[in-house]
XYZ file of C-alpha atoms in Angstrom:
293
model
C -47.208 -4.834 25.822
C -46.708 -8.489 24.746
C -46.204 -7.448 21.109
C -42.952 -5.588 21.808
C -39.411 -6.167 23.025
C -37.027 -3.614 24.424
C -33.906 -2.817 22.423
C -31.601 -3.893 25.242
C -28.230 -5.641 25.116
C -27.152 -6.618 21.580
C -28.596 -10.031 20.737
C -26.129 -12.411 19.122
C -28.925 -14.159 17.213
C -29.611 -10.964 15.291
C -25.971 -10.172 14.552
C -25.583 -8.319 11.275
C -29.055 -9.464 10.144
C -29.745 -5.969 8.971
C -26.590 -5.836 6.879
C -28.404 -6.983 3.757
C -30.410 -3.799 3.476
C -29.031 -0.298 3.109
C -30.208 3.093 4.232
C -29.988 6.107 1.950
C -26.475 5.929 0.541
C -25.802 9.527 -0.286
C -23.915 12.336 1.400
C -25.702 15.331 2.868
C -25.042 18.633 1.180
C -26.462 20.687 4.034
C -24.115 23.593 4.678
C -22.413 23.847 8.037
C -23.313 26.617 10.418
C -21.455 27.868 13.457
C -21.677 25.736 16.594
C -23.739 26.787 19.587
C -21.774 28.552 22.349
C -19.660 26.032 24.234
C -20.243 23.259 21.737
C -17.890 21.840 19.131
C -18.389 22.367 15.398
C -20.382 19.437 13.987
C -17.470 18.197 11.898
C -15.248 17.779 14.969
C -17.778 16.780 17.621
C -17.610 13.252 19.022
C -20.698 13.399 21.271
C -23.793 14.010 19.163
C -27.238 12.536 18.608
C -26.548 8.994 17.407
C -23.601 8.421 19.740
C -23.388 4.970 21.314
C -24.145 5.030 25.033
C -23.087 2.192 27.346
C -24.657 1.607 30.752
C -23.041 -1.308 32.606
C -22.557 -3.161 29.315
C -25.950 -2.376 27.794
C -25.650 -0.317 24.578
C -28.216 2.210 23.353
C -28.187 5.228 21.015
C -28.341 8.884 22.054
C -31.230 10.912 20.631
C -31.086 14.681 21.220
C -29.031 17.184 23.198
C -30.685 19.161 25.980
C -29.689 21.969 28.309
C -31.101 23.666 31.404
C -31.185 26.980 33.222
C -27.681 26.313 34.588
C -26.365 25.661 31.041
C -25.597 22.052 31.877
C -25.626 19.636 28.929
C -27.532 16.365 28.646
C -27.889 13.646 26.029
C -31.160 11.747 25.945
C -31.673 8.014 25.562
C -34.276 5.421 26.602
C -35.002 4.869 30.284
C -34.960 1.110 29.709
C -31.278 1.376 28.776
C -30.638 1.621 32.517
C -33.274 -0.985 33.357
C -32.519 -4.061 35.457
C -35.231 -6.346 34.145
C -35.664 -8.513 31.065
C -35.954 -7.272 27.487
C -39.704 -7.956 27.668
C -40.227 -5.658 30.678
C -42.124 -2.733 29.160
C -44.039 -1.229 32.069
C -41.884 1.641 33.282
C -43.983 2.012 36.415
C -43.108 -1.509 37.557
C -39.644 -2.197 36.120
C -36.542 -1.776 38.269
C -33.766 0.539 37.121
C -30.256 1.606 38.024
C -30.172 4.674 40.302
C -29.561 8.275 39.348
C -25.847 8.974 39.278
C -25.057 5.741 37.429
C -22.089 6.261 35.098
C -22.735 6.153 31.354
C -20.016 6.268 28.698
C -20.202 7.708 25.186
C -18.474 5.505 22.629
C -17.776 5.400 18.899
C -17.378 2.340 16.679
C -18.652 -0.242 19.143
C -19.475 -3.720 17.835
C -20.390 -7.122 19.215
C -16.708 -7.790 19.788
C -15.693 -4.427 21.219
C -17.305 -1.409 22.917
C -15.339 0.822 20.557
C -13.539 4.003 21.527
C -14.674 5.888 24.614
C -15.139 9.578 23.790
C -16.664 10.836 27.028
C -18.822 10.055 30.020
C -21.740 11.290 32.052
C -24.136 10.395 34.842
C -27.774 9.368 34.746
C -29.605 12.552 35.757
C -33.229 11.662 35.035
C -35.182 8.479 34.302
C -38.884 8.428 33.502
C -39.041 4.863 34.805
C -37.567 5.759 38.190
C -39.729 8.868 38.412
C -42.991 7.148 37.500
C -42.345 4.355 39.966
C -41.524 6.811 42.746
C -44.648 8.859 41.974
C -46.888 5.784 41.699
C -47.948 6.986 38.252
C -51.501 5.877 37.399
C -51.645 6.823 33.705
C -51.403 3.454 31.919
C -50.215 5.012 28.664
C -47.435 6.884 30.426
C -46.381 3.680 32.184
C -46.274 1.828 28.861
C -44.672 4.451 26.612
C -42.859 7.116 28.676
C -39.392 5.665 28.078
C -36.994 8.598 28.331
C -33.845 9.369 30.303
C -31.197 12.068 30.435
C -27.462 11.646 30.938
C -25.638 14.749 32.130
C -22.408 15.119 30.184
C -19.274 15.463 32.298
C -18.107 19.067 32.388
C -14.772 18.209 30.741
C -16.583 16.555 27.820
C -19.112 19.284 26.989
C -16.615 20.788 24.529
C -16.948 17.580 22.461
C -20.723 17.964 22.043
C -22.720 19.158 19.030
C -26.537 18.903 18.942
C -26.866 18.159 15.203
C -28.132 14.767 14.035
C -25.467 13.120 11.847
C -26.278 12.860 8.124
C -29.669 14.620 8.376
C -28.963 17.762 10.397
C -31.475 19.339 12.745
C -33.386 19.059 14.978
C -35.255 22.259 14.218
C -37.675 22.126 17.146
C -40.303 19.796 18.617
C -43.301 18.292 16.814
C -46.448 18.521 18.964
C -49.200 17.281 16.650
C -48.368 13.579 16.423
C -47.976 11.763 13.117
C -50.225 11.000 10.157
C -50.406 7.720 8.265
C -47.767 7.826 5.538
C -45.888 10.785 7.042
C -42.151 10.581 6.339
C -39.799 10.176 9.311
C -36.007 10.234 9.649
C -33.666 8.655 12.172
C -30.074 7.714 12.925
C -29.289 4.518 14.836
C -25.942 3.217 16.090
C -26.566 -0.375 17.109
C -23.388 -2.376 17.686
C -25.076 -5.158 15.698
C -24.079 -3.233 12.571
C -20.439 -3.828 13.390
C -19.504 -0.171 13.064
C -20.874 0.129 9.507
C -22.266 3.681 9.661
C -23.690 3.413 6.130
C -26.610 1.588 7.748
C -27.164 4.173 10.490
C -29.283 6.797 8.634
C -32.842 5.546 8.214
C -35.996 6.908 6.662
C -39.485 5.507 6.833
C -43.186 6.214 7.205
C -45.534 6.561 10.129
C -48.380 4.076 10.516
C -50.526 6.759 12.125
C -51.332 7.369 15.765
C -53.321 4.812 17.731
C -56.060 6.535 19.723
C -55.696 3.959 22.499
C -52.139 5.166 23.196
C -53.299 8.659 24.106
C -50.660 10.186 21.840
C -47.781 8.675 23.816
C -46.566 6.318 21.057
C -46.192 6.322 17.262
C -45.795 3.055 15.271
C -43.749 3.239 12.072
C -41.698 1.350 9.519
C -38.179 2.255 8.438
C -35.640 0.818 6.028
C -33.803 -0.738 7.719
C -35.804 -1.295 10.938
C -34.406 -0.271 14.272
C -32.727 -3.196 16.042
C -31.405 -3.839 19.566
C -28.850 -1.135 20.317
C -30.771 1.528 18.361
C -32.952 2.117 21.432
C -33.336 5.766 22.305
C -32.385 7.052 18.857
C -33.922 10.251 17.496
C -36.833 10.492 15.059
C -37.715 13.723 13.267
C -40.378 14.701 10.743
C -39.975 16.136 7.228
C -39.356 19.582 8.736
C -36.652 18.306 11.056
C -38.813 18.594 14.181
C -38.221 16.041 16.939
C -41.113 13.565 16.994
C -39.893 10.899 19.342
C -37.361 8.373 20.578
C -37.079 4.718 19.591
C -38.448 2.485 22.303
C -39.788 -0.871 21.112
C -39.716 -3.441 18.329
C -43.166 -4.555 17.192
C -43.674 -8.305 16.751
C -47.418 -8.479 16.092
C -49.637 -7.503 14.377
C -46.996 -5.399 12.576
C -43.779 -7.462 12.481
C -40.500 -5.550 12.074
C -42.219 -2.254 12.849
C -40.922 0.099 15.525
C -42.671 2.221 18.126
C -41.361 5.582 19.250
C -42.264 7.442 22.407
C -43.662 10.935 21.843
C -40.869 13.374 22.743
C -43.186 16.310 23.463
C -44.980 14.307 26.158
C -41.795 12.706 27.479
C -40.045 16.063 27.769
C -43.063 17.747 29.379
C -43.147 14.968 31.956
C -39.445 15.446 32.650
C -39.895 19.203 33.006
C -42.686 18.666 35.527
C -41.051 15.976 37.656
C -37.269 15.846 37.144
C -36.383 18.869 39.252
C -34.203 20.119 36.371
C -35.080 23.781 35.905
C -35.319 25.270 32.419
C -34.929 21.934 30.637
C -35.129 22.343 26.859
C -34.107 20.783 23.557
C -31.032 22.237 21.825
C -31.543 22.788 18.100
C -28.989 21.474 15.655
C -26.353 23.746 14.172
C -26.537 21.892 10.834
C -29.429 22.693 8.502
C -31.891 19.801 8.260
C -31.791 18.284 4.783
C -34.004 15.234 4.074
C -32.464 14.808 0.599
C -35.743 13.386 -0.670
């Protein structure tokens, strides 16, 4: 896809370019609920959707929390975050990636000058890019848009996890009917380009509708502010708090400053079918979803 670039390593040329615009600057009033068994209360958790994830120096943003039949815990991010190619490599069936088992760290407060504070670690447990390449995937839309990976949280760090999206709450489930033009979407990005300014992390925007040519695998949208390098992998939910997708690419043309998200329902179904992880499922947030709008 020549019109897109992967949100890979933080680009110095874009440093703090998004600082001029602000996301919704209000505090959520959603009431807290009890944490899921084995997870930390949201107020004390340090590994949540929106956490910064570092893979051999490349920073991305965690999207949702997942579990399996063995009650193991995973945090999702983009498969290209563990990619070995250039930022313009967008074909997951051809791009090279780091192997399963690669160490990933969870950090807070990372910036261009510092990776921030390490709050936990995990290992790459699934990559759509590795899987599609190994399977010789022939679906062109899957190759272009199935950009999803899972990091298994280290056992000692599971107690630091909460599945709620900061600021917004949720997710409440999975959206399986795509997006409509003008439909409101919500996200939380943690790019190190923002220099640790979390005021700019919550984002809201609108869908540009689904392109039939993508086969439902991708959803273009605009947010204020747009997702930037380092936001890759971050969660997007609809007005009911349902998980729509994960941030994958930055559109350059014909829709400059737009973003494209991979469809989570399709990405997760693919992982269920081919990852070998039994009983893989999304964990709902313990905080009530509150769009505040």
